[in-house]
XYZ file of C-alpha atoms in Angstrom:
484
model
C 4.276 -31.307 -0.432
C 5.063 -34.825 -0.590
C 7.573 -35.842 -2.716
C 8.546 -38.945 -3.985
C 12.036 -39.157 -5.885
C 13.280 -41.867 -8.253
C 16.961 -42.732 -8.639
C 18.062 -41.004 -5.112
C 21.190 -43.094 -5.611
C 22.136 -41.308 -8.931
C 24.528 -38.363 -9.337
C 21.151 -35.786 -9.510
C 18.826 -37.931 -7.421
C 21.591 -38.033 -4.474
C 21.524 -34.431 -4.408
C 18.243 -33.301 -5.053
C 16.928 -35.106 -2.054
C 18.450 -32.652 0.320
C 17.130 -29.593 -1.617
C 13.874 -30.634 -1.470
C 14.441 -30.987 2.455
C 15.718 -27.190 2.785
C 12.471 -26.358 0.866
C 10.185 -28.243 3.502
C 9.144 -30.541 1.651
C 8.650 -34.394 2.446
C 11.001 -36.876 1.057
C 10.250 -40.535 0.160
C 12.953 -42.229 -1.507
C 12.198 -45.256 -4.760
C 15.259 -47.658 -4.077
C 15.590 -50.949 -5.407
C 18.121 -51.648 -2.541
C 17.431 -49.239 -0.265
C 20.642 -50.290 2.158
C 22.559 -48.104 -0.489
C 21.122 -44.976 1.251
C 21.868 -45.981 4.608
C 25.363 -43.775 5.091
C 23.530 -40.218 3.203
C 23.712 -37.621 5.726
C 19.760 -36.993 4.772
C 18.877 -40.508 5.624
C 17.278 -39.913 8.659
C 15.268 -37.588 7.596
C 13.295 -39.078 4.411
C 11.352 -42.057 3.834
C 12.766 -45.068 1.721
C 10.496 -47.537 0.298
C 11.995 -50.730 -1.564
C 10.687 -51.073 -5.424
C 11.726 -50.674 -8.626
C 10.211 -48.538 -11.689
C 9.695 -51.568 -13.708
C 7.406 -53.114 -11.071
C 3.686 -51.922 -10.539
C 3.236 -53.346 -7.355
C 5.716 -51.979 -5.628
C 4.983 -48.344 -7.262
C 1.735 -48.454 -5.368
C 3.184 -47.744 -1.916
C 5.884 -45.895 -3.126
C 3.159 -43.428 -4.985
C 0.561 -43.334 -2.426
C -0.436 -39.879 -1.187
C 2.461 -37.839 -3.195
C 1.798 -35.065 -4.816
C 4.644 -34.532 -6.867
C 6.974 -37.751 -8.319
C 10.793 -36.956 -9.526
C 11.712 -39.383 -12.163
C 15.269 -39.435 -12.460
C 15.895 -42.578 -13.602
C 17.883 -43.542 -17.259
C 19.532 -46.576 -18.480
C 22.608 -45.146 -19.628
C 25.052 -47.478 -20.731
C 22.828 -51.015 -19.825
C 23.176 -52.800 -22.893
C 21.523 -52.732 -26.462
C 17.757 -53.226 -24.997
C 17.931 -50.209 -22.644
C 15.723 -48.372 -25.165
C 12.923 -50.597 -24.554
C 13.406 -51.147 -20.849
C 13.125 -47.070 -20.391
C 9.837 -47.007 -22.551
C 8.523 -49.219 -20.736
C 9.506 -47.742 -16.981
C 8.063 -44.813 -17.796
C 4.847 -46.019 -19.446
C 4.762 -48.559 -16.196
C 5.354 -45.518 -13.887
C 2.868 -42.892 -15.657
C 0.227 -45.375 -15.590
C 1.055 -45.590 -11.500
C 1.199 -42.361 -10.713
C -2.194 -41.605 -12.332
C -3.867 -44.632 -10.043
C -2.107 -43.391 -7.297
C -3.527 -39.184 -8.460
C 0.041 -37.540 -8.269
C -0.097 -34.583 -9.390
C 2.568 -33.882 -11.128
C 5.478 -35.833 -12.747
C 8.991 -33.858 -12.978
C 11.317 -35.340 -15.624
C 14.717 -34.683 -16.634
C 15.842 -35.332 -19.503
C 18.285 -34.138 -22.777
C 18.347 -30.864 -24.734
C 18.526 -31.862 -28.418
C 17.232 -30.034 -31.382
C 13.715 -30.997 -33.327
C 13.781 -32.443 -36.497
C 17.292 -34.001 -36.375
C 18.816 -37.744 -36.276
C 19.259 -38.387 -32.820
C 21.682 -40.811 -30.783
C 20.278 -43.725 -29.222
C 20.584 -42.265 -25.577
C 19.479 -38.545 -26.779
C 16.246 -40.440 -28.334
C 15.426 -42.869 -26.007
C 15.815 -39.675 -23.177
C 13.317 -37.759 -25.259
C 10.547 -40.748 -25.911
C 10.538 -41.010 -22.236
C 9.803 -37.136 -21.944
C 7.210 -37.804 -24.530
C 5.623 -40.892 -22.848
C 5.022 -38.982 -19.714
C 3.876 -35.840 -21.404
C 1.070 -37.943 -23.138
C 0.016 -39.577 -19.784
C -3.130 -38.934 -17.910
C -0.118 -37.373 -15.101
C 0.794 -33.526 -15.750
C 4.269 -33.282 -16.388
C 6.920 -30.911 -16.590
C 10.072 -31.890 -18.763
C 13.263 -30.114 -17.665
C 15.465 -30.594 -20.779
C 19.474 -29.890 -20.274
C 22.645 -30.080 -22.418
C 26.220 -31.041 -20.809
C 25.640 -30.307 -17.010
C 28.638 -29.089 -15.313
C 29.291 -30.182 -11.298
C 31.967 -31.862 -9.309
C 31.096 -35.525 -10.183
C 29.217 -35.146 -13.289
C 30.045 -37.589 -16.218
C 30.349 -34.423 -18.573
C 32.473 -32.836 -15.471
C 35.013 -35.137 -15.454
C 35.606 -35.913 -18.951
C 36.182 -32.497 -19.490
C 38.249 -32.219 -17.140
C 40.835 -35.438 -17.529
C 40.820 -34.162 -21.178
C 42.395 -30.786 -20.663
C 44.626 -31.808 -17.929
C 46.380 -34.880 -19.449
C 46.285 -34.228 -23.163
C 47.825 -30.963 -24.221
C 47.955 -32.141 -27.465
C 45.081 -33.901 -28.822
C 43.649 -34.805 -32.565
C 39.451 -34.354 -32.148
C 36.535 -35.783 -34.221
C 34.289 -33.123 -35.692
C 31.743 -33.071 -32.364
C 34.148 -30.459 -30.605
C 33.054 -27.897 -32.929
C 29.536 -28.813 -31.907
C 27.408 -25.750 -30.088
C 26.297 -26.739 -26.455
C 24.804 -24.801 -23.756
C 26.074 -25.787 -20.220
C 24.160 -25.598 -17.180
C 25.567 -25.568 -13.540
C 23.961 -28.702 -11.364
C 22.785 -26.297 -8.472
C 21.146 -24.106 -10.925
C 19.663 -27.714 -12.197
C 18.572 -28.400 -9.016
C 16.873 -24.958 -7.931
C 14.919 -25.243 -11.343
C 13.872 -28.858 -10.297
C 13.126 -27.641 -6.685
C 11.095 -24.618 -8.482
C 9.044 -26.890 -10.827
C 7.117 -27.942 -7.995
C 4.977 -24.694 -8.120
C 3.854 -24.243 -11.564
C 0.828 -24.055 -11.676
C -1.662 -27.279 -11.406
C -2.812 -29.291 -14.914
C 1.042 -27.204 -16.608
C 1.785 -30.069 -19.037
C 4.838 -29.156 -21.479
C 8.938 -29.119 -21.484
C 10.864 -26.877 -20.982
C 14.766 -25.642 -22.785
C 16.962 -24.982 -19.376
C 21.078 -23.825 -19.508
C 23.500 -21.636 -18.951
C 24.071 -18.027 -20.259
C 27.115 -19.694 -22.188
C 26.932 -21.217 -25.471
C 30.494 -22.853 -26.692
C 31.823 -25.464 -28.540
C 33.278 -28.751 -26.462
C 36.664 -26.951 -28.165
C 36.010 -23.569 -26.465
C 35.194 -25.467 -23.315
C 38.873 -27.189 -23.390
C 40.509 -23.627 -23.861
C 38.497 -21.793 -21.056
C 38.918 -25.016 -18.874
C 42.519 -25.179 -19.281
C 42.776 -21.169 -18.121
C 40.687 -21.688 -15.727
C 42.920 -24.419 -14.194
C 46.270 -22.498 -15.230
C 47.705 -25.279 -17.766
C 48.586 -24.163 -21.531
C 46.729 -23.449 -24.064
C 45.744 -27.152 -25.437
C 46.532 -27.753 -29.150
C 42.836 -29.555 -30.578
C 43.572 -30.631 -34.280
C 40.059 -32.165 -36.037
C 40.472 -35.274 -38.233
C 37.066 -36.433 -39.870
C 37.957 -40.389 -39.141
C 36.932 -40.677 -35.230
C 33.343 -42.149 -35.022
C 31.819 -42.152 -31.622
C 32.903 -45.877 -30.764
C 36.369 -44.570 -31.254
C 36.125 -41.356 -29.361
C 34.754 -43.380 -26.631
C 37.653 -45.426 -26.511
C 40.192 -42.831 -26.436
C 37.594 -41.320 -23.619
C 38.070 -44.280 -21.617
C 41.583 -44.592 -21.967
C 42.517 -40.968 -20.652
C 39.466 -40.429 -18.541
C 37.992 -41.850 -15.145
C 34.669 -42.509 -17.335
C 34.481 -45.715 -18.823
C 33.608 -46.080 -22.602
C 30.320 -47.422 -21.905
C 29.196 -44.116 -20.563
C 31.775 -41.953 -22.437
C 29.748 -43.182 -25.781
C 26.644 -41.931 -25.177
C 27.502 -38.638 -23.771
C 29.799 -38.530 -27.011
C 27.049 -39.260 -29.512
C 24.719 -36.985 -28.039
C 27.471 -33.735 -28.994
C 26.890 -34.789 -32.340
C 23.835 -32.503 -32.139
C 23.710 -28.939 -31.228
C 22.314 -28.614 -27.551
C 21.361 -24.706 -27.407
C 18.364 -23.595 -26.044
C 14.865 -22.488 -28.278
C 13.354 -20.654 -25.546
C 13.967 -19.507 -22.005
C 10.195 -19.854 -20.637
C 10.909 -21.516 -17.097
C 12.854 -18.632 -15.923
C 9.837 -15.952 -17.083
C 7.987 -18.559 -15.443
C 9.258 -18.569 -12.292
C 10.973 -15.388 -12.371
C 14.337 -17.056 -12.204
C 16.846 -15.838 -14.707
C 20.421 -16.232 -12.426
C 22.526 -18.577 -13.729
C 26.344 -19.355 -13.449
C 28.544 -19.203 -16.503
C 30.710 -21.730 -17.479
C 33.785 -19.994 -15.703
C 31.856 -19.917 -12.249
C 30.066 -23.151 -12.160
C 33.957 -24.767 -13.372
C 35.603 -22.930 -10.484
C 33.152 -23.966 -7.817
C 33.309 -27.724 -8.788
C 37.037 -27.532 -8.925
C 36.522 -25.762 -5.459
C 34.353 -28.769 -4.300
C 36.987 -31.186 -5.311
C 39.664 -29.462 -3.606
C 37.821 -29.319 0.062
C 36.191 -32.806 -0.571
C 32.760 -31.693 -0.607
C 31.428 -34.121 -3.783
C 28.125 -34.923 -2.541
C 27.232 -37.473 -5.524
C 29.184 -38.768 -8.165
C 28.750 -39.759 -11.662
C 29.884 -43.622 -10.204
C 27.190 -42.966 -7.206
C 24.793 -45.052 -9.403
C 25.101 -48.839 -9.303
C 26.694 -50.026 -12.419
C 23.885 -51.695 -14.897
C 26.015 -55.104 -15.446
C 27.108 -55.860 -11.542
C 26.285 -58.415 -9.597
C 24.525 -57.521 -6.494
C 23.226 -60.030 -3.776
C 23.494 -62.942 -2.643
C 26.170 -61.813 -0.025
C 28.799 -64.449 1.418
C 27.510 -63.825 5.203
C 23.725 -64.030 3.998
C 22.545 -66.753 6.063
C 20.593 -67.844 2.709
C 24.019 -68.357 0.810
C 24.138 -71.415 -1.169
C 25.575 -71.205 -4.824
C 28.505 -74.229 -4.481
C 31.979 -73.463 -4.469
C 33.201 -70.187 -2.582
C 36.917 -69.695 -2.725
C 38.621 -67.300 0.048
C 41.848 -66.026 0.274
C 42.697 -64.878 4.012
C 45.461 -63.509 5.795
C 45.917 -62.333 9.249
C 48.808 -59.662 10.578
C 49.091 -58.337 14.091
C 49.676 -54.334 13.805
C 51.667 -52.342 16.331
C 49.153 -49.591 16.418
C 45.598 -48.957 17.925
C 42.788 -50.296 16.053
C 41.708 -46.543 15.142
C 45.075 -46.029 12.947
C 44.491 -49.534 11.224
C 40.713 -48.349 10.366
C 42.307 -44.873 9.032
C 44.391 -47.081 6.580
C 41.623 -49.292 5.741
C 39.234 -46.417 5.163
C 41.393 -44.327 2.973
C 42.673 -47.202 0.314
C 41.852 -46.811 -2.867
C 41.779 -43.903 -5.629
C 45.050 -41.792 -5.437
C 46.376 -44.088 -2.414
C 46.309 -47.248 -4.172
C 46.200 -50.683 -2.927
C 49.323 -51.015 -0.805
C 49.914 -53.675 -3.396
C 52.026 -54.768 -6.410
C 50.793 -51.280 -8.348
C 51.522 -53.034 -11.592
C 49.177 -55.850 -11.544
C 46.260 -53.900 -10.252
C 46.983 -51.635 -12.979
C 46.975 -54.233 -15.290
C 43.688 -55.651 -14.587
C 41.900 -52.119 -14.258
C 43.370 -52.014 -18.359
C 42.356 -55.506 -18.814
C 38.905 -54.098 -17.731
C 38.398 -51.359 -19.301
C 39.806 -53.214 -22.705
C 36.706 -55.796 -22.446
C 34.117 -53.164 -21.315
C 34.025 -52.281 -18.094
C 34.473 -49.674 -15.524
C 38.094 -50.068 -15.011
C 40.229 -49.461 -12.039
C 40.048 -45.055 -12.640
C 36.956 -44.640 -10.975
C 39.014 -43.351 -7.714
C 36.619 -42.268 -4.546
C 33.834 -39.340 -4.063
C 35.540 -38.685 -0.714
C 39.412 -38.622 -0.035
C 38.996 -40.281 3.776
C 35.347 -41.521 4.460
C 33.806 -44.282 2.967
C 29.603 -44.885 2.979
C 27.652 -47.908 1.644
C 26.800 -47.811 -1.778
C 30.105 -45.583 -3.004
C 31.985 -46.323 -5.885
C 36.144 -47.219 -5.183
C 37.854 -47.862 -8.233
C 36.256 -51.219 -9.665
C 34.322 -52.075 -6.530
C 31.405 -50.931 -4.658
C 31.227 -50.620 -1.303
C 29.079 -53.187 0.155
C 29.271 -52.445 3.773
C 31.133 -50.268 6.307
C 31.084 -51.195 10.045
C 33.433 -48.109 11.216
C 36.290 -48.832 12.912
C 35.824 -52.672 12.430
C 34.810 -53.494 8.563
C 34.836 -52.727 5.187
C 33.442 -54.669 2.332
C 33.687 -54.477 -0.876
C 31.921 -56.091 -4.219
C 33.779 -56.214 -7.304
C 32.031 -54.453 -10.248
C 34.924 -55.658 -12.803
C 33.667 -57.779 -15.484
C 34.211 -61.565 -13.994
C 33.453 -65.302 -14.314
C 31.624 -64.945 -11.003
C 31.009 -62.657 -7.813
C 33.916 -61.409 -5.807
C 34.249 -59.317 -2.642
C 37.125 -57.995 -0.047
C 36.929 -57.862 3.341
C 39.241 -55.559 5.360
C 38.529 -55.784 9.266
C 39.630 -54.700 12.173
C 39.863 -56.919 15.081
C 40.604 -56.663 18.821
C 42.078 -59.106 20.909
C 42.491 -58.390 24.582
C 45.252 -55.024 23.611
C 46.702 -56.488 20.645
C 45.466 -54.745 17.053
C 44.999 -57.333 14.164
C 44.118 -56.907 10.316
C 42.194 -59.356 8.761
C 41.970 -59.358 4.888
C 39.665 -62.098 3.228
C 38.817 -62.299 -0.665
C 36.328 -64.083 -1.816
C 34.977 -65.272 -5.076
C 32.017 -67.367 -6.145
C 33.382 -68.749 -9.739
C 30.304 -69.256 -12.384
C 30.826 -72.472 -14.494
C 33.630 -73.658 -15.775
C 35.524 -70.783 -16.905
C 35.408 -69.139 -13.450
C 36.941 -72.353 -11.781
C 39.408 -71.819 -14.723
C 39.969 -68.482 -13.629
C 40.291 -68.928 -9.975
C 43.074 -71.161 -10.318
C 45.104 -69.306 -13.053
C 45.388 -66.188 -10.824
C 45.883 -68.254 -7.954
C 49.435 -67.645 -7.907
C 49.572 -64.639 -7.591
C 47.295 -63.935 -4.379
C 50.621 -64.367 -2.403
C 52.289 -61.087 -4.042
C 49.100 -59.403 -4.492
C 47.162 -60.125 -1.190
C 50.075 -60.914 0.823
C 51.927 -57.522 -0.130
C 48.343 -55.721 0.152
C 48.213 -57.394 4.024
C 51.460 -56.658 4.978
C 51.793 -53.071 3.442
C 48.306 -51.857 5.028
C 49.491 -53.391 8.597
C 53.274 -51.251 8.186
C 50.788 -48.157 6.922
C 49.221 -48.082 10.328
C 52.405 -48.507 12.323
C 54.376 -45.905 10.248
C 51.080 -43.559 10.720
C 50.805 -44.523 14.197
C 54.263 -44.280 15.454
């Protein structure tokens, strides 16, 4: 079939796309900038068309002659209107999709009980199912609890949790019942969807053979990974904006996403019937103990195909780009230093590739720790976000608070900062070659917006010396050390 899939940038999107390839299937990617996908092993072997969900006109090639549409796309975390905005996507995209005679819509969305007070996220998630389930479009609505993966939101939360807090005092949502699912049994089910048969217009409960509290989860996750036995004391007094805070400050996952998946435990998440797998004739799943140790497993070898990060961060800035030969928004202040390196230009890029996450910034450690807190303290992602892959580097990836703009191997890297800011900023790190001398050539940038981001220019100003000039001269003695 052909298959068009929303959100390929996203932690399920990004991994989906290559399923549907084994399957033999054709692939057209929805990207609003499709550059992102440029570095995705699949890339060459898919179609990418530029548009966005909210736009009708650019739905109309993306939707013409596909047979089945993926819509994988949620507004999780993007401010207090995100409700709205994901109504409204989906009514824009069901409307396309039955111009365009797709067949068949595939959604996925939340498990959550009927009849209950839901969170915002957990209801907005479910109006969308409903939306697309009263369309003129057949649609099948997968519908999933905490989804367990090397990357995942839910993943890694659970994870920093057990690991770094062996004590810790709990709101009442760990006692809540959940049903975990394993992300390549998410993915077969998606993958499997496909053939139901024609006019099949309904959702459908999918998880795990597990059902366990978030505190049961914490025990068997801290066996699994050999620590003690964590001590998990309830107190009534932690609402959700709290727990998301305390989320944010032990965990990689900021408090912006840690809230939602936070308010949505506040319901149970167990399944009411198991009709896709009679379906299909499908009923293998992993437990929670297998589908932990194979993510763990994934982490360890450096196989994370997608993270939670993988999608682009609803508040950052995106274009215009300092080289764009379009560029003209006033004052654009650069700090740049050049060092000559005793080593080839393929140790320098090695360096260069690798910084970031548990390497650091060959910097004053301090001060970059201080403004990953000062950014996580005013909302956003913070400097914990680390790196989906330990030594390579592709356009679009998350690194700590930036986003990697563009990678020339062996000669550049580029980087956008996603930090909250009174402007745009980037970081250049290049490579250069000059007859059979090596140089490194660091530039930041930063395009200040109004008066408070001239204001801020200038007060960190003084520090670029210890902070760029360290980073400059550490990276250069990095690749010498490595190289000699």
């Amino acid at each position: 079939m052909r298959v068009l899939v929303t959100g390929a940038t996203g932690y399920i999107g990004g991994r989906l796309v290559p399923e549907l390839l084994r399957a033999g299937h054709i692939v057209r990617c929805l990207a609003r900038s499709p550059g992102k996908l440029r570095d995705y092993p699949w890339r060459g072997e898919v179609e990418v068309v530029r548009g966005d969900v909210t736009d009708r006109a650019s739905l109309e090639p993306a939707l013409a002659d596909v047979d089945v549409a993926f819509y994988l796309v949620h507004a999780m975390g993007a401010g207090a209107s995100f409700a709205h905005r994901d109504r409204e996507a989906a009514r824009t995209f069901a409307m396309a999709a039955h111009t365009a005679s797709v067949r068949r819509i595939i959604y996925l969305g939340g498990l959550n009980p009927p009849g209950q007070e839901l969170s915002p996220h957990m209801r907005s998630r479910a109006q969308v199912g409903e939306i697309f389930l009263e369309s003129p479009v057949p649609t099948v609505v997968l519908r999933a609890a905490i989804i367990l993966g090397s990357g995942s939101a839910s993943f890694e939360m659970l994870r920093y949790l057990t690991e770094r807090l062996p004590v810790m005092t709990t709101p009442r949502w760990v006692s809540t019942r959940v049903q975990p699912i394993a992300v390549g049994d998410v993915l077969r089910l998606l993958v499997a969807s496909m053939a139901l048969p024609d006019g099949l217009n309904r959702g459908f409960d999918i998880g795990g053979p597990d059902i366990l509290t978030y505190a049961q989860m914490i025990q068997r996750f801290a066996r699994l990974t050999g620590v003690r036995r964590r001590l998990i004391i309830p107190v009534p007094v932690l609402s959700p904006g709290l727990s998301s805070l305390w989320v944010g400050l032990v965990t990689p996952v900021p408090g912006t996403i840690a809230r939602p998946l936070i308010e949505s435990l506040r319901n149970e998440a167990v399944c009411r019937e198991n009709d896709l797998a009679d379906r299909l004739n499908d009923h293998a799943r992993l437990g929670f103990d297998e589908a932990v140790r194979l993510a763990l497993r994934r982490i360890r070898e450096a196989q994370v195909a997608t993270r939670w990060s993988s999608a682009a961060w609803p508040s950052a800035p995106a274009d215009p780009l300092p080289t764009d030969p379009d560029w003209s928004g006033g004052s654009l202040y650069a700090d740049e230093r050049v060092r000559p390196v005793d080593a080839s230009p393929e140790a320098l890029w090695r360096v260069i590739e690798g910084i970031g996450g548990e390497r650091g910034w060959y910097s004053w450690s301090l001060a970059w720790a201080a403004r990953g807190a000062l950014d996580r303290f005013v909302g956003g992602v913070g400097l914990r976000r680390g790196r989906r892959d330990p030594a390579r580097l592709r356009v679009g990836d998350s690194l700590d608070f930036w986003r990697v703009e563009e990678v020339q191997p062996g000669s550049l890297l580029r980087l956008r900062a996603e930090m909250r800011l009174p402007g745009l900023a980037w970081l250049e790190l290049r490579v250069e070659r000059r007859d059979t001398a090596t140089l490194y050539r660091q530039r930041a940038l930063f395009h200040p917006r109004g008066l408070f981001g001239q204001l801020y220019w200038w007060s960190v100003a003084p520090f670029h010396g210890v902070v760029f000039g360290s980073m400059a001269r550490n990276i250069a003695d990095a690749a010498e050390q490595a190289a000699h």
